[in-house]
Amino acid sequence: MATTVDTGLTVIRDPASGDEVGRVPQAGPADAAEAIGRAAEAFPGWWETPAAARGAIVRAGAEAVLAQRDELARQLTLEQGKPLREARIEITRFVHTIEHYAGLAKSLRGAYVPNLDVRTHGLVVRRPLGVVVAIVPWNFPTTLLGNKLGPALVCGNTLVAKPAESTPLTTLRIAELMREAGLPDGVFQVITGKGSVLGEALVTDPRVAKVAFTGSTPVGKHVAELAARGVKRVTLELGGSDPMIILDDADVDAAVSAASVGRFFNCGQACLAVKRLYVHERVVDEVVDKLRAKVAKLTLGAGSAEGTMLGPLHSEAQRATLEEQVSDTLARGGELLAGGGRPDGTELEAGWFYEPTLIFEPPHESKVAVEEVFGPALPIWTVRGLGEAIERANASQFGLGSSVWTRDLTAATLAAERLEAGYTWVNSPQIVYDELPFGGFGESGLGKEHGNEALDYYQESKSVVVRQSPR
Ligand code: NDP
């Protein structure tokens, strides 16, 4: 949570209590231009640094972050609200992603094409883009940065990151640690301020070659429009409404566990999260009973409190949106199975808490079915078979993740082929692997992060024709 004070500073507040946890400068267009200038100046030197050396420096940065993991996790919990355990996982994920790309530094490759003509061969040369701007939201401030920072730096680009206005503190500290570990000046900078002012100044600066954006679909579209004016490269990682399908032959216990973690991790504020559940009619009662039992055990509390499993929502606005989505849905139909409101208890009153919520059979056109729900509320529907489940699952403008639970190989294969989403998990919790490309279909995004594929989005390839003089 963030508020502006008239001294040009933003006050960062703990979502569990509203207490101030830090202040950061509110940078504007002039600061953006200065940061881009430093990044542009640093670019030639970083590009010329041998790839193996770039990888080693980036790896040293990751190690420096890992050494401070507990301090960073505490900071992240204070500004974001998530339980400490999840904050530690997030910092560890950031480190793993950076290490993954540091390891790929020595594998950057172009191509050689022989005998194009007499005494003539071709080269496909791959080179960095230049200055990259990374715009990152507040739900996973560090991992969503890591997905951009790792490939960008390893390929030889320099990067200016703009964290969400309300979660800049951990990112600033990470940049400091990586600089101390050897990243040259200007190679990785963090600049703090409002998206609508600072973000736009960064995106529209003509010296910026690429914008890597994660956030909401409407802002992503706007950023892409701005970037298009300068024909800049863009990757977009936007909203999602991931369906999970549980068929009648599934391992119900494992599926229910994945649904619960997939929906309630990070208080439901994840782009990849189980946001719609379609269950075969033969197992729906069992799934509902087991889910209710799981939800009853989720302990709400401040992220920093021992034993907390579900922290507060990140901001008052997030909770208000969720409350509106749930109340609008219930007014149209559906049965409330759990939660549905703010928790009792004075110790939770100061924060943006909301109970874990299950809604059975809401109308298919209700808000929880058609909008992205960025909070701890899960709608559940009964389906008669895989065909109906896939049809329902695909009836969305989003296409980020999806999952299917079944022991039937044919059904699993069909679902993996037909689900309109950039990721499908079969009998697996929604875990993102650095090894696999990740990016949404439809309004969920453009381009890929993770995998070797991410490297393609931080390099330009050019063709070179070489004709030798006759001997
Ligand atoms: P936004 O898309 O508004 O913000 C994401 C990032 O973009 C932030 O750093 C923000 O800065 C920046 N930004 C905002 N406006 C501009 C602009 N005009 N030009 C450049 N950058 C800009 O997401 P919110 O944080 O407001 O969340 C709103 C909704 O988005 C959520 O309810 C959720 O549905 C979805 N969301 C999806 C995420 C995902 O991972 N798919 C992640 C986060 C949100 P600032 O914080 O300063 O406004």
XYZ file of C-alpha atoms and ligand atoms in Angstrom:
519
model
C 0.000 0.000 0.000
C 1.321 3.454 -0.826
C 0.355 7.061 -0.183
C 1.924 10.209 -1.551
C 3.213 12.949 0.706
C 3.728 16.422 -0.682
C 7.499 16.269 -0.330
C 7.807 14.209 -3.511
C 8.045 11.016 -1.512
C 5.859 7.925 -1.496
C 5.091 6.365 1.878
C 5.045 2.571 1.814
C 2.686 0.899 4.282
C 2.277 -2.581 5.738
C -0.966 -4.074 4.318
C -1.538 -5.931 7.613
C -1.551 -2.827 9.808
C -1.346 0.336 7.713
C 1.921 1.232 9.498
C 4.589 3.085 7.558
C 7.478 0.814 6.561
C 9.481 3.137 4.325
C 9.600 6.159 2.038
C 10.964 6.360 -1.474
C 11.404 9.187 -3.972
C 8.593 9.808 -6.381
C 10.573 10.144 -9.578
C 9.247 11.960 -12.639
C 10.083 12.288 -16.336
C 13.397 14.115 -15.748
C 14.602 11.304 -13.456
C 13.443 8.750 -16.026
C 15.481 10.490 -18.729
C 18.534 10.540 -16.460
C 18.251 6.835 -15.640
C 17.796 5.922 -19.305
C 20.830 8.068 -20.120
C 22.960 6.164 -17.587
C 21.693 2.839 -18.950
C 22.484 3.911 -22.526
C 25.978 4.972 -21.473
C 26.610 1.666 -19.702
C 25.328 -0.420 -22.628
C 28.398 -0.540 -24.947
C 30.731 -1.630 -22.142
C 28.327 -4.298 -20.893
C 27.739 -5.588 -24.425
C 31.488 -5.867 -24.999
C 32.005 -7.758 -21.742
C 32.579 -11.423 -22.646
C 29.382 -13.417 -22.191
C 31.020 -15.755 -19.670
C 32.120 -12.774 -17.577
C 28.623 -11.273 -17.755
C 27.246 -14.592 -16.539
C 29.750 -14.703 -13.672
C 28.894 -11.166 -12.547
C 25.163 -11.848 -12.717
C 25.663 -15.087 -10.760
C 27.652 -13.226 -8.083
C 24.704 -10.837 -7.816
C 22.317 -13.746 -7.295
C 24.576 -15.186 -4.594
C 24.674 -11.830 -2.808
C 20.869 -11.765 -2.820
C 20.671 -15.326 -1.502
C 23.031 -14.457 1.350
C 20.527 -11.807 2.478
C 17.436 -13.901 1.828
C 15.952 -13.638 5.303
C 16.406 -9.865 5.525
C 14.889 -9.459 2.040
C 11.984 -11.773 2.877
C 11.132 -9.713 5.968
C 11.214 -6.566 3.862
C 9.010 -8.147 1.222
C 6.449 -9.285 3.783
C 6.296 -5.813 5.302
C 5.600 -4.031 2.035
C 3.607 -6.712 0.183
C 1.750 -8.493 2.984
C 2.509 -12.114 2.091
C 3.405 -14.672 4.796
C 7.132 -14.849 5.597
C 7.314 -18.425 4.347
C 6.021 -17.334 0.936
C 8.341 -14.319 0.917
C 11.326 -16.663 1.439
C 10.099 -18.851 -1.419
C 9.787 -15.778 -3.612
C 13.336 -14.555 -2.936
C 14.671 -18.072 -3.532
C 12.785 -18.233 -6.847
C 14.277 -14.892 -7.881
C 17.761 -16.245 -7.172
C 17.130 -19.504 -9.045
C 15.911 -17.644 -12.122
C 18.905 -15.314 -12.162
C 21.252 -18.286 -11.692
C 19.486 -20.168 -14.464
C 20.183 -17.365 -16.951
C 23.701 -16.806 -15.638
C 24.273 -20.475 -16.519
C 23.043 -19.885 -20.067
C 25.468 -17.007 -20.690
C 28.005 -19.323 -22.301
C 25.327 -20.895 -24.516
C 24.361 -17.780 -26.462
C 24.593 -18.753 -30.115
C 24.175 -17.407 -33.606
C 24.323 -19.434 -36.813
C 26.617 -20.105 -39.768
C 25.117 -20.864 -43.182
C 27.642 -22.304 -45.648
C 27.695 -22.063 -49.440
C 25.096 -19.405 -49.949
C 26.772 -18.768 -53.224
C 30.244 -19.207 -54.706
C 32.794 -18.315 -51.965
C 29.913 -16.934 -49.947
C 28.579 -17.842 -46.545
C 26.009 -16.315 -44.219
C 25.978 -15.581 -40.518
C 23.019 -15.023 -38.257
C 24.394 -12.631 -35.687
C 22.563 -12.210 -32.411
C 23.128 -9.031 -30.479
C 21.523 -7.347 -27.487
C 18.745 -4.818 -27.965
C 20.131 -1.999 -25.805
C 18.231 -0.368 -22.949
C 15.353 -2.421 -21.572
C 12.636 -1.056 -19.297
C 11.031 -3.561 -16.908
C 7.674 -2.644 -15.374
C 6.666 -4.898 -12.532
C 3.524 -5.238 -10.367
C 3.166 -5.625 -6.606
C 2.058 -9.261 -6.326
C 5.482 -10.873 -6.879
C 7.772 -7.836 -7.007
C 11.025 -9.788 -7.129
C 10.316 -12.932 -9.159
C 8.535 -10.996 -11.879
C 11.582 -8.737 -12.051
C 13.944 -11.742 -12.121
C 12.167 -13.163 -15.192
C 13.219 -10.017 -17.070
C 16.499 -9.159 -15.410
C 18.189 -12.548 -15.898
C 17.823 -12.883 -19.682
C 18.182 -9.139 -20.305
C 21.544 -8.805 -18.538
C 22.990 -12.083 -19.711
C 22.285 -11.129 -23.336
C 24.183 -7.855 -22.826
C 21.338 -5.361 -22.363
C 21.131 -2.797 -19.598
C 17.913 -2.533 -17.621
C 15.899 0.111 -15.790
C 13.232 -1.357 -13.509
C 10.125 0.396 -12.283
C 8.553 -1.539 -9.423
C 4.906 -1.015 -8.481
C 4.456 2.195 -6.558
C 3.554 0.257 -3.404
C 6.351 -2.382 -3.443
C 9.703 -0.740 -4.253
C 11.713 -1.508 -1.105
C 12.885 -5.086 -1.665
C 13.693 -4.324 -5.300
C 15.820 -1.321 -4.330
C 17.759 -3.447 -1.845
C 18.287 -6.212 -4.429
C 19.709 -3.677 -6.907
C 22.073 -2.400 -4.210
C 23.256 -5.930 -3.381
C 23.822 -6.806 -7.033
C 25.778 -3.598 -7.601
C 27.969 -4.317 -4.579
C 28.538 -7.818 -5.993
C 30.031 -6.387 -9.178
C 27.364 -5.179 -11.619
C 28.839 -2.087 -13.269
C 27.151 1.288 -12.787
C 24.119 1.841 -14.989
C 23.677 -1.820 -15.944
C 20.756 -2.378 -13.562
C 18.907 0.569 -12.045
C 15.677 0.836 -10.097
C 13.586 3.972 -10.255
C 10.500 4.565 -8.100
C 7.315 6.439 -8.845
C 3.876 6.261 -10.361
C 3.166 4.121 -13.408
C 1.023 6.774 -15.044
C 3.841 9.353 -14.857
C 7.202 7.648 -14.488
C 6.152 4.428 -16.272
C 4.954 6.337 -19.313
C 8.092 8.494 -19.413
C 10.225 5.347 -19.436
C 8.150 3.565 -22.074
C 8.138 6.540 -24.447
C 11.828 7.473 -24.170
C 13.237 6.979 -27.696
C 16.458 5.481 -26.311
C 14.550 2.497 -24.898
C 14.643 -0.546 -27.194
C 12.313 -2.848 -25.316
C 9.614 -2.805 -22.659
C 9.051 -5.915 -20.561
C 5.744 -5.488 -18.746
C 3.836 -7.543 -16.188
C 0.531 -6.292 -14.841
C -3.108 -5.877 -15.695
C -4.496 -6.387 -19.199
C -5.804 -2.791 -19.634
C -2.494 -1.196 -18.610
C -0.588 -3.755 -20.687
C -2.575 -2.781 -23.770
C -1.889 0.896 -23.096
C 1.830 0.267 -22.637
C 1.911 -1.733 -25.884
C 0.212 1.148 -27.715
C 2.757 3.627 -26.377
C 5.634 1.319 -27.277
C 4.243 0.730 -30.761
C 4.661 4.418 -31.570
C 8.407 3.926 -31.301
C 8.254 0.385 -32.786
C 9.831 -0.886 -29.586
C 10.008 -4.563 -28.704
C 7.421 -5.503 -26.084
C 6.651 -8.530 -23.971
C 3.435 -8.548 -21.962
C 2.579 -10.840 -19.073
C -0.992 -9.921 -18.205
C -4.005 -11.163 -16.298
C -5.376 -14.675 -16.220
C -8.344 -16.735 -15.072
C -6.878 -20.210 -15.033
C -9.303 -23.122 -15.163
C -8.672 -26.390 -13.340
C -10.532 -29.519 -14.465
C -10.935 -32.499 -12.130
C -12.261 -35.621 -13.854
C -13.905 -38.600 -12.131
C -10.787 -40.789 -12.215
C -8.489 -38.150 -10.690
C -6.424 -38.475 -7.540
C -8.880 -36.278 -5.665
C -6.690 -35.600 -2.631
C -3.793 -34.399 -4.771
C -6.122 -32.347 -6.990
C -7.803 -30.674 -4.025
C -4.457 -29.848 -2.499
C -3.300 -28.272 -5.796
C -6.558 -26.319 -6.078
C -6.217 -24.972 -2.552
C -2.569 -23.962 -2.911
C -3.195 -22.721 -6.449
C -6.023 -20.455 -5.340
C -4.915 -19.249 -1.893
C -1.129 -18.869 -2.293
C -0.168 -15.169 -2.068
C -3.759 -14.513 -0.898
C -4.980 -15.327 -4.392
C -3.023 -12.461 -5.928
C -1.196 -14.324 -8.646
C -1.530 -14.162 -12.384
C -1.079 -17.934 -12.569
C -3.610 -19.193 -10.042
C -6.529 -21.607 -10.027
C -9.383 -19.158 -10.566
C -12.141 -21.432 -11.950
C -12.728 -25.047 -10.911
C -14.700 -27.513 -13.089
C -15.377 -30.861 -11.421
C -16.890 -34.038 -12.827
C -20.349 -34.706 -11.377
C -19.282 -38.103 -10.012
C -16.623 -36.605 -7.705
C -17.949 -33.108 -7.113
C -19.320 -33.818 -3.609
C -16.032 -35.353 -2.510
C -14.026 -32.451 -3.975
C -16.253 -29.851 -2.325
C -16.106 -31.552 1.097
C -12.336 -31.872 0.966
C -11.845 -28.297 -0.245
C -14.044 -26.943 2.547
C -11.985 -28.887 5.066
C -8.754 -27.427 3.636
C -10.079 -23.886 3.582
C -11.221 -24.173 7.206
C -7.598 -24.780 8.187
C -6.137 -21.683 6.498
C -4.930 -19.415 9.292
C -5.321 -15.712 8.578
C -2.903 -13.196 10.022
C -0.171 -10.676 9.397
C 2.464 -12.066 7.064
C 5.108 -11.621 9.732
C 3.142 -13.574 12.388
C 4.135 -17.152 13.146
C 1.791 -19.706 11.539
C 0.078 -17.354 9.096
C -1.033 -19.111 5.932
C -3.159 -16.352 4.417
C -2.021 -12.753 4.715
C -4.021 -9.630 3.939
C -4.830 -8.451 0.455
C -2.284 -5.957 -0.735
C -4.468 -2.861 -0.660
C -7.858 -1.460 0.205
C -8.628 -1.193 -3.528
C -7.855 -4.888 -4.082
C -10.216 -5.874 -1.277
C -12.940 -3.532 -2.514
C -12.728 -5.050 -6.009
C -12.947 -8.577 -4.610
C -15.885 -7.685 -2.348
C -17.711 -6.250 -5.326
C -17.017 -9.321 -7.483
C -18.258 -11.699 -4.763
C -21.371 -9.717 -3.802
C -22.360 -9.130 -7.424
C -21.962 -12.854 -8.106
C -23.971 -13.978 -5.084
C -26.745 -11.525 -5.969
C -27.092 -13.347 -9.306
C -26.962 -16.860 -7.835
C -24.591 -19.502 -6.531
C -24.165 -20.962 -3.071
C -21.620 -19.602 -0.633
C -19.757 -22.607 0.798
C -17.093 -20.789 2.809
C -15.960 -17.265 3.647
C -17.530 -14.437 1.709
C -16.491 -11.529 3.902
C -13.979 -9.913 6.234
C -12.815 -12.037 9.153
C -13.861 -11.361 12.744
C -11.239 -10.315 15.234
C -9.991 -6.912 16.213
C -6.351 -7.793 15.498
C -7.209 -8.109 11.801
C -9.282 -4.939 11.534
C -6.428 -2.636 10.546
C -5.419 -4.740 7.537
C -7.049 -5.640 4.212
C -8.044 -9.159 5.219
C -10.657 -11.297 3.481
C -11.755 -14.823 4.306
C -10.919 -17.672 1.943
C -14.097 -18.068 -0.066
C -15.742 -20.891 -2.032
C -18.778 -20.318 -4.251
C -20.660 -23.267 -5.746
C -22.354 -23.043 -9.155
C -22.406 -19.265 -9.670
C -23.894 -18.220 -13.039
C -21.418 -18.645 -15.873
C -21.774 -14.954 -16.751
C -21.157 -13.721 -13.181
C -18.088 -11.649 -12.317
C -16.155 -14.501 -10.691
C -16.542 -16.451 -13.927
C -15.706 -13.791 -16.493
C -13.357 -11.363 -14.692
C -9.934 -12.001 -13.249
C -10.374 -12.551 -9.510
C -7.228 -11.331 -7.788
C -7.995 -12.557 -4.284
C -8.921 -15.649 -2.239
C -12.248 -16.617 -3.840
C -12.820 -19.767 -5.883
C -15.920 -20.592 -7.958
C -16.719 -24.283 -8.493
C -18.916 -25.784 -11.209
C -20.106 -29.316 -11.956
C -19.450 -30.734 -15.430
C -20.634 -33.957 -17.046
C -17.417 -34.747 -18.893
C -14.208 -33.488 -20.431
C -15.869 -31.964 -23.502
C -18.057 -29.684 -21.430
C -15.158 -28.862 -19.094
C -12.890 -27.783 -21.961
C -15.668 -25.712 -23.521
C -16.283 -23.898 -20.231
C -12.588 -23.531 -19.534
C -11.987 -21.923 -22.925
C -14.907 -19.493 -22.592
C -12.634 -16.702 -21.365
C -10.710 -13.834 -22.895
C -7.705 -14.976 -20.854
C -5.347 -17.832 -21.638
C -2.522 -17.877 -19.129
C -2.492 -21.227 -17.287
C -4.744 -24.282 -16.978
C -4.676 -27.713 -15.400
C -6.324 -31.074 -15.673
C -6.470 -33.965 -13.231
C -7.137 -37.438 -14.640
C -5.489 -40.858 -14.866
C -6.745 -41.267 -18.454
C -3.874 -40.547 -20.855
C -6.217 -39.876 -23.762
C -8.238 -37.334 -21.778
C -5.055 -35.667 -20.500
C -3.589 -35.449 -23.992
C -6.801 -34.009 -25.423
C -6.975 -31.407 -22.649
C -3.315 -30.458 -23.113
C -3.949 -29.946 -26.833
C -7.279 -28.141 -26.584
C -7.009 -25.870 -23.554
C -6.403 -22.321 -24.785
C -3.586 -21.386 -22.454
C 0.166 -20.918 -22.501
C 0.676 -23.570 -19.792
C -1.200 -26.780 -18.992
C -0.351 -28.839 -15.930
C -1.430 -32.486 -15.954
C -1.790 -33.987 -12.464
C 0.636 -31.359 -11.199
C 0.386 -28.277 -9.036
C 0.897 -25.000 -10.880
C 4.656 -24.680 -10.610
C 6.516 -22.519 -13.119
C 9.854 -23.942 -14.273
C 12.702 -21.787 -15.543
C 13.321 -24.459 -18.169
C 9.930 -24.033 -19.873
C 8.691 -20.993 -21.817
C 5.791 -19.191 -20.191
C 3.468 -16.679 -21.823
C -0.234 -16.182 -22.243
C -2.634 -16.705 -25.122
C -5.310 -14.154 -26.012
C -5.543 -11.188 -23.659
C -3.126 -12.818 -21.213
C -0.028 -11.674 -22.994
C 2.446 -11.457 -25.776
C 5.818 -13.198 -26.006
C 7.481 -15.612 -23.617
C 9.421 -15.432 -20.392
C 11.463 -18.320 -18.938
C 13.042 -21.092 -20.995
C 15.703 -20.566 -23.645
C 12.913 -18.783 -25.523
C 13.214 -15.773 -23.199
C 16.646 -15.092 -24.687
C 14.981 -14.499 -28.075
C 13.083 -11.572 -26.587
C 16.239 -9.803 -25.436
C 18.237 -10.137 -28.648
C 17.936 -8.937 -32.211
C 19.160 -11.203 -34.965
C 20.721 -9.875 -38.117
C 21.943 -11.593 -41.234
C 25.451 -11.095 -42.535
C 26.598 -12.216 -45.969
C 30.338 -12.754 -46.370
C 31.827 -13.092 -49.844
C 35.509 -14.010 -49.979
C 37.748 -12.401 -52.586
C 38.889 -14.825 -55.297
C 42.222 -16.410 -54.405
P -1.219 -2.351 -13.129
O -1.242 -2.975 -14.456
O -1.923 -1.067 -12.924
O 0.301 -2.124 -12.651
C 1.406 -2.931 -13.057
C 2.639 -2.047 -13.227
O 2.406 -1.115 -14.288
C 2.951 -1.196 -12.002
O 4.349 -1.062 -11.867
C 2.313 0.132 -12.368
O 2.871 1.214 -11.659
C 2.651 0.213 -13.841
N 1.803 1.143 -14.585
C 0.545 1.570 -14.286
N 0.102 2.439 -15.213
C 1.104 2.584 -16.120
C 1.252 3.365 -17.318
N 0.285 4.156 -17.767
N 2.409 3.281 -18.011
C 3.401 2.481 -17.574
N 3.320 1.732 -16.443
C 2.187 1.774 -15.730
O -1.740 -3.388 -12.117
P -2.237 -3.045 -10.644
O -1.051 -3.169 -9.800
O -2.986 -1.790 -10.526
O -3.283 -4.200 -10.452
C -4.578 -4.083 -11.032
C -5.048 -5.417 -11.526
O -4.110 -5.977 -12.449
C -5.155 -6.445 -10.446
O -6.369 -6.360 -9.778
C -5.011 -7.715 -11.233
O -6.242 -8.093 -11.762
C -4.071 -7.374 -12.324
N -2.711 -7.772 -12.068
C -2.197 -8.834 -12.770
C -0.916 -9.232 -12.546
C -0.304 -10.373 -13.254
O 0.762 -10.817 -12.853
N -0.882 -10.862 -14.330
C -0.079 -8.565 -11.578
C -0.687 -7.441 -10.920
C -1.949 -7.076 -11.190
P 2.116 1.801 -10.335
O 2.131 0.723 -9.330
O 2.976 2.936 -9.969
O 0.723 2.175 -10.787
